[in-house]
Amino acid sequence: MKVLVLGAGGIGGYFGGRLAESGVDVTFLVRERRYKQMQERGLRVQSIHGDLHLEQPQMIQAGEAAGPFDVVLLSNKAYTLTESIDAIAPYVSEHTVVIPLLNGIAHMELLWDRFGRERVLGGLCFIETTLNAEGDVVQTSPIHDAVFGEWEGGKSERVEKIEQAFANINGTMRASNNIQREAWHKYLFIATFSGITTLMNSAVGPIREAAYGVELTRQLAEEIVSVMQALEAPIKPDIVEKQMETFQNQRPQTKSSMLRDMEKGLPVEADHLQGYLLERAEQSGLSTPLLKVVYNNLKVYELKREEGK
């Protein structure tokens, strides 16, 4: 099976590297700067699950001839989605399956519009990872899982073939019978987790220890659930309780990737995550005051970042 991975950052570099390590035919589609970096250093992963070094990973830049590919893994940030779709378009044939590993839901409509619903699976991942100053992937979470599946549910023959091809990696890349529900649940967690950690500018530990940290985290989750219920998202009735348990069990030093991006002065996915929910809340006449505060904090960061360039 031939796989094209868009990007070789924290997500694409990690899962693409693990796939290549297991023997899957992987090609990375990367920008010029990353291409040169990987030419010099290869792809290096520092992980609590074992380090990895691909000395000569297969790479292309946008527009180069390559393929055909069976699977395209999208690991980009949402704010580069339009550019990313244009980059992968020449490599998506009638037999190619696109698997996005982005957070949120809004990207699905754009992918369907460009490639058709029949070529796009649902996907998500659970991992804590980043790039260090040298461009190496640093992976620190006990969980390093990716999930994919048919958006309308069930397990098709093509999904089973992909799952079999990905079965031997150091980590998990599994098929789901209900990827929609898993995607909405992940969206709830990441919008809450990134929202509260960026608002408090803190890892999980101090938030839990502060007087109202857990209460405010729950309030944010409940506001987001109210929006998702208005959208008739297939979420479980007890999902807030389950996710608050997960929040309580996080390691004290755990930070959201959005907070890590802010600490590095990088762009954030405010519009794709919290902004999308706020827009839908307003359309439904819902009151989401804490979500507004979270979103406004992120937009202030974006404005200050632009002014500082």
PDB file of C-alpha atoms in Angstrom:
ATOM      1  CA  MET A   1       0.000   0.000   0.000  1.00  0.00           C
ATOM      2  CA  LYS A   2       1.358   3.416  -1.026  1.00  0.00           C
ATOM      3  CA  VAL A   3       0.720   6.256   1.406  1.00  0.00           C
ATOM      4  CA  LEU A   4       1.245   9.984   0.926  1.00  0.00           C
ATOM      5  CA  VAL A   5       1.569  11.973   4.155  1.00  0.00           C
ATOM      6  CA  LEU A   6       0.983  15.700   3.853  1.00  0.00           C
ATOM      7  CA  GLY A   7       3.475  17.301   6.187  1.00  0.00           C
ATOM      8  CA  ALA A   8       6.166  15.911   8.457  1.00  0.00           C
ATOM      9  CA  GLY A   9       5.453  17.890  11.602  1.00  0.00           C
ATOM     10  CA  GLY A  10       4.382  16.519  14.937  1.00  0.00           C
ATOM     11  CA  ILE A  11       1.452  14.474  13.636  1.00  0.00           C
ATOM     12  CA  GLY A  12       2.502  13.593  10.085  1.00  0.00           C
ATOM     13  CA  GLY A  13       6.115  13.038  11.040  1.00  0.00           C
ATOM     14  CA  TYR A  14       5.146  10.727  13.862  1.00  0.00           C
ATOM     15  CA  PHE A  15       2.516   8.534  12.204  1.00  0.00           C
ATOM     16  CA  GLY A  16       4.205   8.655   8.809  1.00  0.00           C
ATOM     17  CA  GLY A  17       7.488   7.705  10.435  1.00  0.00           C
ATOM     18  CA  ARG A  18       5.920   4.828  12.332  1.00  0.00           C
ATOM     19  CA  LEU A  19       4.270   3.549   9.169  1.00  0.00           C
ATOM     20  CA  ALA A  20       7.541   3.695   7.237  1.00  0.00           C
ATOM     21  CA  GLU A  21       9.309   1.988  10.144  1.00  0.00           C
ATOM     22  CA  SER A  22       6.816  -0.890   9.900  1.00  0.00           C
ATOM     23  CA  GLY A  23       7.457  -1.372   6.180  1.00  0.00           C
ATOM     24  CA  VAL A  24       4.648   0.647   4.614  1.00  0.00           C
ATOM     25  CA  ASP A  25       5.591   2.568   1.442  1.00  0.00           C
ATOM     26  CA  VAL A  26       5.380   6.163   2.717  1.00  0.00           C
ATOM     27  CA  THR A  27       6.119   9.411   0.889  1.00  0.00           C
ATOM     28  CA  PHE A  28       6.074  12.782   2.662  1.00  0.00           C
ATOM     29  CA  LEU A  29       4.753  15.833   0.809  1.00  0.00           C
ATOM     30  CA  VAL A  30       6.566  18.740   2.448  1.00  0.00           C
ATOM     31  CA  ARG A  31       7.478  22.377   1.899  1.00  0.00           C
ATOM     32  CA  GLU A  32      10.911  23.461   0.725  1.00  0.00           C
ATOM     33  CA  ARG A  33      12.292  24.319   4.177  1.00  0.00           C
ATOM     34  CA  ARG A  34      11.214  21.013   5.685  1.00  0.00           C
ATOM     35  CA  TYR A  35      12.455  19.164   2.599  1.00  0.00           C
ATOM     36  CA  LYS A  36      15.972  20.579   3.041  1.00  0.00           C
ATOM     37  CA  GLN A  37      15.884  19.933   6.774  1.00  0.00           C
ATOM     38  CA  MET A  38      14.980  16.287   6.267  1.00  0.00           C
ATOM     39  CA  GLN A  39      17.567  15.909   3.511  1.00  0.00           C
ATOM     40  CA  GLU A  40      20.214  16.898   6.045  1.00  0.00           C
ATOM     41  CA  ARG A  41      18.913  15.160   9.190  1.00  0.00           C
ATOM     42  CA  GLY A  42      16.440  12.586   7.944  1.00  0.00           C
ATOM     43  CA  LEU A  43      13.276  12.151   9.953  1.00  0.00           C
ATOM     44  CA  ARG A  44      14.002  11.828  13.665  1.00  0.00           C
ATOM     45  CA  VAL A  45      11.442  10.943  16.319  1.00  0.00           C
ATOM     46  CA  GLN A  46      12.143  11.141  20.034  1.00  0.00           C
ATOM     47  CA  SER A  47       9.415   9.171  21.763  1.00  0.00           C
ATOM     48  CA  ILE A  48       8.687   7.549  25.097  1.00  0.00           C
ATOM     49  CA  HIS A  49       7.690   4.540  22.990  1.00  0.00           C
ATOM     50  CA  GLY A  50      11.086   4.309  21.328  1.00  0.00           C
ATOM     51  CA  ASP A  51      13.106   6.632  19.104  1.00  0.00           C
ATOM     52  CA  LEU A  52      13.100   6.465  15.321  1.00  0.00           C
ATOM     53  CA  HIS A  53      15.477   7.706  12.634  1.00  0.00           C
ATOM     54  CA  LEU A  54      14.702   7.440   8.923  1.00  0.00           C
ATOM     55  CA  GLU A  55      17.954   8.473   7.281  1.00  0.00           C
ATOM     56  CA  GLN A  56      16.499   8.925   3.794  1.00  0.00           C
ATOM     57  CA  PRO A  57      12.722   9.267   3.932  1.00  0.00           C
ATOM     58  CA  GLN A  58      10.892   9.396   0.617  1.00  0.00           C
ATOM     59  CA  MET A  59       9.865  13.010   0.011  1.00  0.00           C
ATOM     60  CA  ILE A  60       8.330  15.212  -2.656  1.00  0.00           C
ATOM     61  CA  GLN A  61       7.385  18.871  -2.921  1.00  0.00           C
ATOM     62  CA  ALA A  62       4.083  20.102  -4.307  1.00  0.00           C
ATOM     63  CA  GLY A  63       3.847  19.626  -8.060  1.00  0.00           C
ATOM     64  CA  GLU A  64       6.438  16.854  -8.357  1.00  0.00           C
ATOM     65  CA  ALA A  65       5.346  13.737 -10.186  1.00  0.00           C
ATOM     66  CA  ALA A  66       4.549  10.853  -7.832  1.00  0.00           C
ATOM     67  CA  GLY A  67       2.028   8.147  -7.132  1.00  0.00           C
ATOM     68  CA  PRO A  68      -0.438   6.696  -7.591  1.00  0.00           C
ATOM     69  CA  PHE A  69      -1.287   6.599  -3.889  1.00  0.00           C
ATOM     70  CA  ASP A  70      -3.805   4.409  -2.105  1.00  0.00           C
ATOM     71  CA  VAL A  71      -4.077   6.650   0.950  1.00  0.00           C
ATOM     72  CA  VAL A  72      -3.395  10.335   1.614  1.00  0.00           C
ATOM     73  CA  LEU A  73      -2.997  11.252   5.283  1.00  0.00           C
ATOM     74  CA  LEU A  74      -3.693  14.911   6.050  1.00  0.00           C
ATOM     75  CA  SER A  75      -1.798  16.099   9.127  1.00  0.00           C
ATOM     76  CA  ASN A  76      -1.848  19.850   8.512  1.00  0.00           C
ATOM     77  CA  LYS A  77      -3.248  22.579  10.726  1.00  0.00           C
ATOM     78  CA  ALA A  78      -6.714  23.835   9.805  1.00  0.00           C
ATOM     79  CA  TYR A  79      -5.495  27.339   8.906  1.00  0.00           C
ATOM     80  CA  THR A  80      -3.542  25.837   5.970  1.00  0.00           C
ATOM     81  CA  LEU A  81      -6.412  23.625   4.808  1.00  0.00           C
ATOM     82  CA  THR A  82      -7.116  25.370   1.476  1.00  0.00           C
ATOM     83  CA  GLU A  83      -3.432  25.319   0.557  1.00  0.00           C
ATOM     84  CA  SER A  84      -3.149  21.702   1.688  1.00  0.00           C
ATOM     85  CA  ILE A  85      -6.111  20.585  -0.412  1.00  0.00           C
ATOM     86  CA  ASP A  86      -4.548  22.203  -3.473  1.00  0.00           C
ATOM     87  CA  ALA A  87      -1.230  20.481  -2.721  1.00  0.00           C
ATOM     88  CA  ILE A  88      -2.662  16.959  -2.513  1.00  0.00           C
ATOM     89  CA  ALA A  89      -5.186  17.308  -5.348  1.00  0.00           C
ATOM     90  CA  PRO A  90      -2.829  16.072  -8.113  1.00  0.00           C
ATOM     91  CA  TYR A  91      -2.169  12.899  -6.117  1.00  0.00           C
ATOM     92  CA  VAL A  92      -5.799  11.971  -5.426  1.00  0.00           C
ATOM     93  CA  SER A  93      -7.081   9.552  -8.057  1.00  0.00           C
ATOM     94  CA  GLU A  94     -10.395   7.727  -8.247  1.00  0.00           C
ATOM     95  CA  HIS A  95      -8.832   4.919  -6.196  1.00  0.00           C
ATOM     96  CA  THR A  96      -7.294   7.162  -3.497  1.00  0.00           C
ATOM     97  CA  VAL A  97      -8.718   7.502   0.001  1.00  0.00           C
ATOM     98  CA  VAL A  98      -8.128  10.732   1.940  1.00  0.00           C
ATOM     99  CA  ILE A  99      -7.882  10.441   5.733  1.00  0.00           C
ATOM    100  CA  PRO A 100      -7.769  13.771   7.618  1.00  0.00           C
ATOM    101  CA  LEU A 101      -6.230  13.722  11.093  1.00  0.00           C
ATOM    102  CA  LEU A 102      -7.349  17.279  11.857  1.00  0.00           C
ATOM    103  CA  ASN A 103      -9.259  18.353  14.933  1.00  0.00           C
ATOM    104  CA  GLY A 104     -12.814  19.584  14.550  1.00  0.00           C
ATOM    105  CA  ILE A 105     -15.486  18.975  11.935  1.00  0.00           C
ATOM    106  CA  ALA A 106     -15.532  21.998   9.605  1.00  0.00           C
ATOM    107  CA  HIS A 107     -12.832  20.577   7.310  1.00  0.00           C
ATOM    108  CA  MET A 108     -15.003  17.654   6.231  1.00  0.00           C
ATOM    109  CA  GLU A 109     -17.286  19.819   4.084  1.00  0.00           C
ATOM    110  CA  LEU A 110     -14.305  21.337   2.261  1.00  0.00           C
ATOM    111  CA  LEU A 111     -12.798  17.914   1.582  1.00  0.00           C
ATOM    112  CA  TRP A 112     -16.115  16.523   0.368  1.00  0.00           C
ATOM    113  CA  ASP A 113     -16.603  19.500  -1.948  1.00  0.00           C
ATOM    114  CA  ARG A 114     -13.181  19.022  -3.524  1.00  0.00           C
ATOM    115  CA  PHE A 115     -12.821  15.242  -3.670  1.00  0.00           C
ATOM    116  CA  GLY A 116     -16.324  13.834  -3.204  1.00  0.00           C
ATOM    117  CA  ARG A 117     -17.726  12.098  -0.138  1.00  0.00           C
ATOM    118  CA  GLU A 118     -16.769   8.689  -1.514  1.00  0.00           C
ATOM    119  CA  ARG A 119     -13.028   9.471  -1.338  1.00  0.00           C
ATOM    120  CA  VAL A 120     -12.910  10.971   2.164  1.00  0.00           C
ATOM    121  CA  LEU A 121     -12.905   8.949   5.372  1.00  0.00           C
ATOM    122  CA  GLY A 122     -13.302  10.378   8.831  1.00  0.00           C
ATOM    123  CA  GLY A 123     -10.176  10.454  10.956  1.00  0.00           C
ATOM    124  CA  LEU A 124      -8.606  11.749  14.159  1.00  0.00           C
ATOM    125  CA  CYS A 125      -5.687  11.047  16.458  1.00  0.00           C
ATOM    126  CA  PHE A 126      -4.807  11.039  20.135  1.00  0.00           C
ATOM    127  CA  ILE A 127      -1.226  12.065  20.762  1.00  0.00           C
ATOM    128  CA  GLU A 128       0.912  14.748  22.381  1.00  0.00           C
ATOM    129  CA  THR A 129       3.711  15.710  20.058  1.00  0.00           C
ATOM    130  CA  THR A 130       5.642  18.715  18.792  1.00  0.00           C
ATOM    131  CA  LEU A 131       8.737  19.676  16.809  1.00  0.00           C
ATOM    132  CA  ASN A 132      11.851  20.837  18.633  1.00  0.00           C
ATOM    133  CA  ALA A 133      14.254  23.546  17.418  1.00  0.00           C
ATOM    134  CA  GLU A 134      16.153  21.038  15.261  1.00  0.00           C
ATOM    135  CA  GLY A 135      12.979  19.846  13.524  1.00  0.00           C
ATOM    136  CA  ASP A 136      12.836  16.520  15.345  1.00  0.00           C
ATOM    137  CA  VAL A 137       9.469  15.108  16.370  1.00  0.00           C
ATOM    138  CA  VAL A 138       9.167  14.912  20.159  1.00  0.00           C
ATOM    139  CA  GLN A 139       6.364  12.606  21.336  1.00  0.00           C
ATOM    140  CA  THR A 140       5.541  12.471  25.054  1.00  0.00           C
ATOM    141  CA  SER A 141       2.090  10.971  25.619  1.00  0.00           C
ATOM    142  CA  PRO A 142       1.357   7.381  26.690  1.00  0.00           C
ATOM    143  CA  ILE A 143      -1.322   7.317  23.977  1.00  0.00           C
ATOM    144  CA  HIS A 144      -0.241   7.462  20.331  1.00  0.00           C
ATOM    145  CA  ASP A 145      -3.339   6.393  18.421  1.00  0.00           C
ATOM    146  CA  ALA A 146      -4.951   7.297  15.104  1.00  0.00           C
ATOM    147  CA  VAL A 147      -8.515   6.323  14.189  1.00  0.00           C
ATOM    148  CA  PHE A 148     -10.293   6.289  10.824  1.00  0.00           C
ATOM    149  CA  GLY A 149     -13.478   4.969   9.287  1.00  0.00           C
ATOM    150  CA  GLU A 150     -16.353   5.408   6.882  1.00  0.00           C
ATOM    151  CA  TRP A 151     -18.180   8.637   7.773  1.00  0.00           C
ATOM    152  CA  GLU A 152     -21.583   6.976   7.548  1.00  0.00           C
ATOM    153  CA  GLY A 153     -20.504   4.129   9.813  1.00  0.00           C
ATOM    154  CA  GLY A 154     -19.719   0.455   9.500  1.00  0.00           C
ATOM    155  CA  LYS A 155     -16.483  -1.154   8.367  1.00  0.00           C
ATOM    156  CA  SER A 156     -16.024  -1.405   4.602  1.00  0.00           C
ATOM    157  CA  GLU A 157     -13.631  -3.634   2.678  1.00  0.00           C
ATOM    158  CA  ARG A 158     -11.319  -0.705   1.908  1.00  0.00           C
ATOM    159  CA  VAL A 159     -11.181   0.323   5.556  1.00  0.00           C
ATOM    160  CA  GLU A 160     -10.325  -3.232   6.572  1.00  0.00           C
ATOM    161  CA  LYS A 161      -7.504  -3.323   4.003  1.00  0.00           C
ATOM    162  CA  ILE A 162      -6.068  -0.059   5.336  1.00  0.00           C
ATOM    163  CA  GLU A 163      -6.310  -1.307   8.909  1.00  0.00           C
ATOM    164  CA  GLN A 164      -4.464  -4.493   7.959  1.00  0.00           C
ATOM    165  CA  ALA A 165      -1.732  -2.504   6.177  1.00  0.00           C
ATOM    166  CA  PHE A 166      -1.291  -0.269   9.249  1.00  0.00           C
ATOM    167  CA  ALA A 167      -1.474  -3.098  11.794  1.00  0.00           C
ATOM    168  CA  ASN A 168       2.239  -3.480  12.539  1.00  0.00           C
ATOM    169  CA  ILE A 169       3.170   0.044  13.573  1.00  0.00           C
ATOM    170  CA  ASN A 170       4.600   1.027  16.937  1.00  0.00           C
ATOM    171  CA  GLY A 171       1.357   2.625  18.083  1.00  0.00           C
ATOM    172  CA  THR A 172      -2.220   2.149  16.945  1.00  0.00           C
ATOM    173  CA  MET A 173      -3.966   3.046  13.705  1.00  0.00           C
ATOM    174  CA  ARG A 174      -7.374   1.440  14.018  1.00  0.00           C
ATOM    175  CA  ALA A 175     -10.646   1.432  12.126  1.00  0.00           C
ATOM    176  CA  SER A 176     -13.845   2.609  13.791  1.00  0.00           C
ATOM    177  CA  ASN A 177     -17.420   1.552  13.121  1.00  0.00           C
ATOM    178  CA  ASN A 178     -18.654   4.966  14.278  1.00  0.00           C
ATOM    179  CA  ILE A 179     -16.049   7.545  13.320  1.00  0.00           C
ATOM    180  CA  GLN A 180     -18.597  10.380  13.384  1.00  0.00           C
ATOM    181  CA  ARG A 181     -19.260   9.886  17.081  1.00  0.00           C
ATOM    182  CA  GLU A 182     -15.545   9.554  17.832  1.00  0.00           C
ATOM    183  CA  ALA A 183     -14.803  12.729  15.846  1.00  0.00           C
ATOM    184  CA  TRP A 184     -17.427  14.764  17.725  1.00  0.00           C
ATOM    185  CA  HIS A 185     -16.229  13.415  21.065  1.00  0.00           C
ATOM    186  CA  LYS A 186     -12.638  14.349  20.182  1.00  0.00           C
ATOM    187  CA  TYR A 187     -13.844  17.767  19.045  1.00  0.00           C
ATOM    188  CA  LEU A 188     -15.525  18.324  22.407  1.00  0.00           C
ATOM    189  CA  PHE A 189     -12.406  17.355  24.299  1.00  0.00           C
ATOM    190  CA  ILE A 190      -9.937  19.340  22.216  1.00  0.00           C
ATOM    191  CA  ALA A 191     -12.120  22.479  22.075  1.00  0.00           C
ATOM    192  CA  THR A 192     -12.535  22.335  25.856  1.00  0.00           C
ATOM    193  CA  PHE A 193      -8.937  21.373  26.614  1.00  0.00           C
ATOM    194  CA  SER A 194      -7.314  23.851  24.234  1.00  0.00           C
ATOM    195  CA  GLY A 195      -9.794  26.510  25.306  1.00  0.00           C
ATOM    196  CA  ILE A 196      -9.194  26.245  29.048  1.00  0.00           C
ATOM    197  CA  THR A 197      -5.409  25.818  28.840  1.00  0.00           C
ATOM    198  CA  THR A 198      -4.970  28.802  26.530  1.00  0.00           C
ATOM    199  CA  LEU A 199      -7.367  30.926  28.581  1.00  0.00           C
ATOM    200  CA  MET A 200      -5.477  30.098  31.776  1.00  0.00           C
ATOM    201  CA  ASN A 201      -2.097  30.017  30.009  1.00  0.00           C
ATOM    202  CA  SER A 202      -1.290  26.877  31.937  1.00  0.00           C
ATOM    203  CA  ALA A 203      -0.756  23.156  31.872  1.00  0.00           C
ATOM    204  CA  VAL A 204      -3.456  20.967  33.425  1.00  0.00           C
ATOM    205  CA  GLY A 205      -2.034  20.708  36.946  1.00  0.00           C
ATOM    206  CA  PRO A 206      -2.360  24.342  38.118  1.00  0.00           C
ATOM    207  CA  ILE A 207      -5.803  24.629  36.490  1.00  0.00           C
ATOM    208  CA  ARG A 208      -7.076  21.670  38.515  1.00  0.00           C
ATOM    209  CA  GLU A 209      -5.519  23.030  41.705  1.00  0.00           C
ATOM    210  CA  ALA A 210      -6.941  26.550  41.367  1.00  0.00           C
ATOM    211  CA  ALA A 211     -10.210  27.359  43.116  1.00  0.00           C
ATOM    212  CA  TYR A 212     -12.511  27.346  40.075  1.00  0.00           C
ATOM    213  CA  GLY A 213     -10.418  25.541  37.478  1.00  0.00           C
ATOM    214  CA  VAL A 214     -12.398  22.295  37.317  1.00  0.00           C
ATOM    215  CA  GLU A 215     -15.724  24.120  37.575  1.00  0.00           C
ATOM    216  CA  LEU A 216     -14.866  26.408  34.655  1.00  0.00           C
ATOM    217  CA  THR A 217     -13.594  23.491  32.578  1.00  0.00           C
ATOM    218  CA  ARG A 218     -16.905  21.712  33.091  1.00  0.00           C
ATOM    219  CA  GLN A 219     -18.852  24.864  32.247  1.00  0.00           C
ATOM    220  CA  LEU A 220     -16.963  25.220  28.976  1.00  0.00           C
ATOM    221  CA  ALA A 221     -17.584  21.572  28.098  1.00  0.00           C
ATOM    222  CA  GLU A 222     -21.296  21.925  28.857  1.00  0.00           C
ATOM    223  CA  GLU A 223     -21.586  25.019  26.683  1.00  0.00           C
ATOM    224  CA  ILE A 224     -19.924  23.183  23.788  1.00  0.00           C
ATOM    225  CA  VAL A 225     -22.191  20.167  24.286  1.00  0.00           C
ATOM    226  CA  SER A 226     -25.245  22.425  24.062  1.00  0.00           C
ATOM    227  CA  VAL A 227     -24.059  23.565  20.628  1.00  0.00           C
ATOM    228  CA  MET A 228     -23.362  20.020  19.491  1.00  0.00           C
ATOM    229  CA  GLN A 229     -26.792  18.890  20.646  1.00  0.00           C
ATOM    230  CA  ALA A 230     -28.369  21.715  18.648  1.00  0.00           C
ATOM    231  CA  LEU A 231     -26.455  20.404  15.630  1.00  0.00           C
ATOM    232  CA  GLU A 232     -27.776  16.888  16.385  1.00  0.00           C
ATOM    233  CA  ALA A 233     -24.240  15.550  16.682  1.00  0.00           C
ATOM    234  CA  PRO A 234     -24.171  11.839  17.652  1.00  0.00           C
ATOM    235  CA  ILE A 235     -22.605  12.356  21.085  1.00  0.00           C
ATOM    236  CA  LYS A 236     -23.280  10.183  24.137  1.00  0.00           C
ATOM    237  CA  PRO A 237     -25.522  11.578  26.905  1.00  0.00           C
ATOM    238  CA  ASP A 238     -22.834  11.148  29.580  1.00  0.00           C
ATOM    239  CA  ILE A 239     -19.954  12.492  27.501  1.00  0.00           C
ATOM    240  CA  VAL A 240     -19.226  15.478  29.779  1.00  0.00           C
ATOM    241  CA  GLU A 241     -18.759  13.188  32.780  1.00  0.00           C
ATOM    242  CA  LYS A 242     -16.495  10.873  30.812  1.00  0.00           C
ATOM    243  CA  GLN A 243     -14.368  13.708  29.515  1.00  0.00           C
ATOM    244  CA  MET A 244     -14.086  15.370  32.918  1.00  0.00           C
ATOM    245  CA  GLU A 245     -12.708  12.064  34.180  1.00  0.00           C
ATOM    246  CA  THR A 246     -10.170  12.169  31.360  1.00  0.00           C
ATOM    247  CA  PHE A 247      -9.292  15.765  32.245  1.00  0.00           C
ATOM    248  CA  GLN A 248      -8.767  14.800  35.881  1.00  0.00           C
ATOM    249  CA  ASN A 249      -6.507  11.924  34.860  1.00  0.00           C
ATOM    250  CA  GLN A 250      -4.220  13.987  32.623  1.00  0.00           C
ATOM    251  CA  ARG A 251      -0.617  14.333  33.746  1.00  0.00           C
ATOM    252  CA  PRO A 252      -0.143  17.680  35.564  1.00  0.00           C
ATOM    253  CA  GLN A 253       2.383  18.897  32.972  1.00  0.00           C
ATOM    254  CA  THR A 254       0.120  18.172  29.986  1.00  0.00           C
ATOM    255  CA  LYS A 255      -0.571  21.126  27.692  1.00  0.00           C
ATOM    256  CA  SER A 256      -2.763  21.445  24.633  1.00  0.00           C
ATOM    257  CA  SER A 257      -0.975  21.713  21.308  1.00  0.00           C
ATOM    258  CA  MET A 258      -2.690  25.079  20.853  1.00  0.00           C
ATOM    259  CA  LEU A 259      -1.040  26.403  24.008  1.00  0.00           C
ATOM    260  CA  ARG A 260       2.313  25.053  22.837  1.00  0.00           C
ATOM    261  CA  ASP A 261       1.804  26.865  19.519  1.00  0.00           C
ATOM    262  CA  MET A 262       1.028  30.098  21.346  1.00  0.00           C
ATOM    263  CA  GLU A 263       4.168  29.742  23.433  1.00  0.00           C
ATOM    264  CA  LYS A 264       6.140  29.491  20.179  1.00  0.00           C
ATOM    265  CA  GLY A 265       4.342  32.474  18.631  1.00  0.00           C
ATOM    266  CA  LEU A 266       2.710  30.297  15.970  1.00  0.00           C
ATOM    267  CA  PRO A 267      -0.770  30.575  14.407  1.00  0.00           C
ATOM    268  CA  VAL A 268      -3.689  28.866  16.167  1.00  0.00           C
ATOM    269  CA  GLU A 269      -6.873  27.138  15.026  1.00  0.00           C
ATOM    270  CA  ALA A 270      -9.265  29.474  16.844  1.00  0.00           C
ATOM    271  CA  ASP A 271     -11.695  29.918  13.957  1.00  0.00           C
ATOM    272  CA  HIS A 272     -11.744  26.231  13.017  1.00  0.00           C
ATOM    273  CA  LEU A 273     -12.388  24.995  16.566  1.00  0.00           C
ATOM    274  CA  GLN A 274     -13.982  27.508  18.943  1.00  0.00           C
ATOM    275  CA  GLY A 275     -15.038  29.946  16.212  1.00  0.00           C
ATOM    276  CA  TYR A 276     -17.023  27.300  14.320  1.00  0.00           C
ATOM    277  CA  LEU A 277     -18.884  26.397  17.519  1.00  0.00           C
ATOM    278  CA  LEU A 278     -19.636  30.039  18.335  1.00  0.00           C
ATOM    279  CA  GLU A 279     -20.972  30.641  14.853  1.00  0.00           C
ATOM    280  CA  ARG A 280     -23.303  27.645  15.183  1.00  0.00           C
ATOM    281  CA  ALA A 281     -24.329  28.731  18.699  1.00  0.00           C
ATOM    282  CA  GLU A 282     -25.376  32.147  17.433  1.00  0.00           C
ATOM    283  CA  GLN A 283     -27.322  30.570  14.582  1.00  0.00           C
ATOM    284  CA  SER A 284     -29.174  28.442  17.139  1.00  0.00           C
ATOM    285  CA  GLY A 285     -29.759  31.287  19.601  1.00  0.00           C
ATOM    286  CA  LEU A 286     -27.646  29.664  22.314  1.00  0.00           C
ATOM    287  CA  SER A 287     -25.830  31.513  25.097  1.00  0.00           C
ATOM    288  CA  THR A 288     -22.188  30.439  25.426  1.00  0.00           C
ATOM    289  CA  PRO A 289     -20.486  33.154  27.529  1.00  0.00           C
ATOM    290  CA  LEU A 290     -17.373  31.219  28.530  1.00  0.00           C
ATOM    291  CA  LEU A 291     -16.815  29.995  24.982  1.00  0.00           C
ATOM    292  CA  LYS A 292     -16.917  33.644  23.889  1.00  0.00           C
ATOM    293  CA  VAL A 293     -14.241  34.533  26.449  1.00  0.00           C
ATOM    294  CA  VAL A 294     -12.065  31.642  25.249  1.00  0.00           C
ATOM    295  CA  TYR A 295     -12.452  32.641  21.608  1.00  0.00           C
ATOM    296  CA  ASN A 296     -11.847  36.327  22.331  1.00  0.00           C
ATOM    297  CA  ASN A 297      -8.644  35.466  24.184  1.00  0.00           C
ATOM    298  CA  LEU A 298      -7.426  33.561  21.119  1.00  0.00           C
ATOM    299  CA  LYS A 299      -8.358  36.411  18.768  1.00  0.00           C
ATOM    300  CA  VAL A 300      -6.494  38.904  20.969  1.00  0.00           C
ATOM    301  CA  TYR A 301      -3.459  36.636  20.710  1.00  0.00           C
ATOM    302  CA  GLU A 302      -3.813  36.578  16.913  1.00  0.00           C
ATOM    303  CA  LEU A 303      -4.056  40.369  16.735  1.00  0.00           C
ATOM    304  CA  LYS A 304      -1.003  40.854  18.942  1.00  0.00           C
ATOM    305  CA  ARG A 305       0.881  38.252  16.905  1.00  0.00           C
ATOM    306  CA  GLU A 306       0.109  40.122  13.679  1.00  0.00           C
ATOM    307  CA  GLU A 307       1.156  43.441  15.181  1.00  0.00           C
ATOM    308  CA  GLY A 308       4.417  41.925  16.348  1.00  0.00           C
ATOM    309  CA  LYS A 309       5.470  40.639  12.939  1.00  0.00           C
TER     310      LYS A 309
END
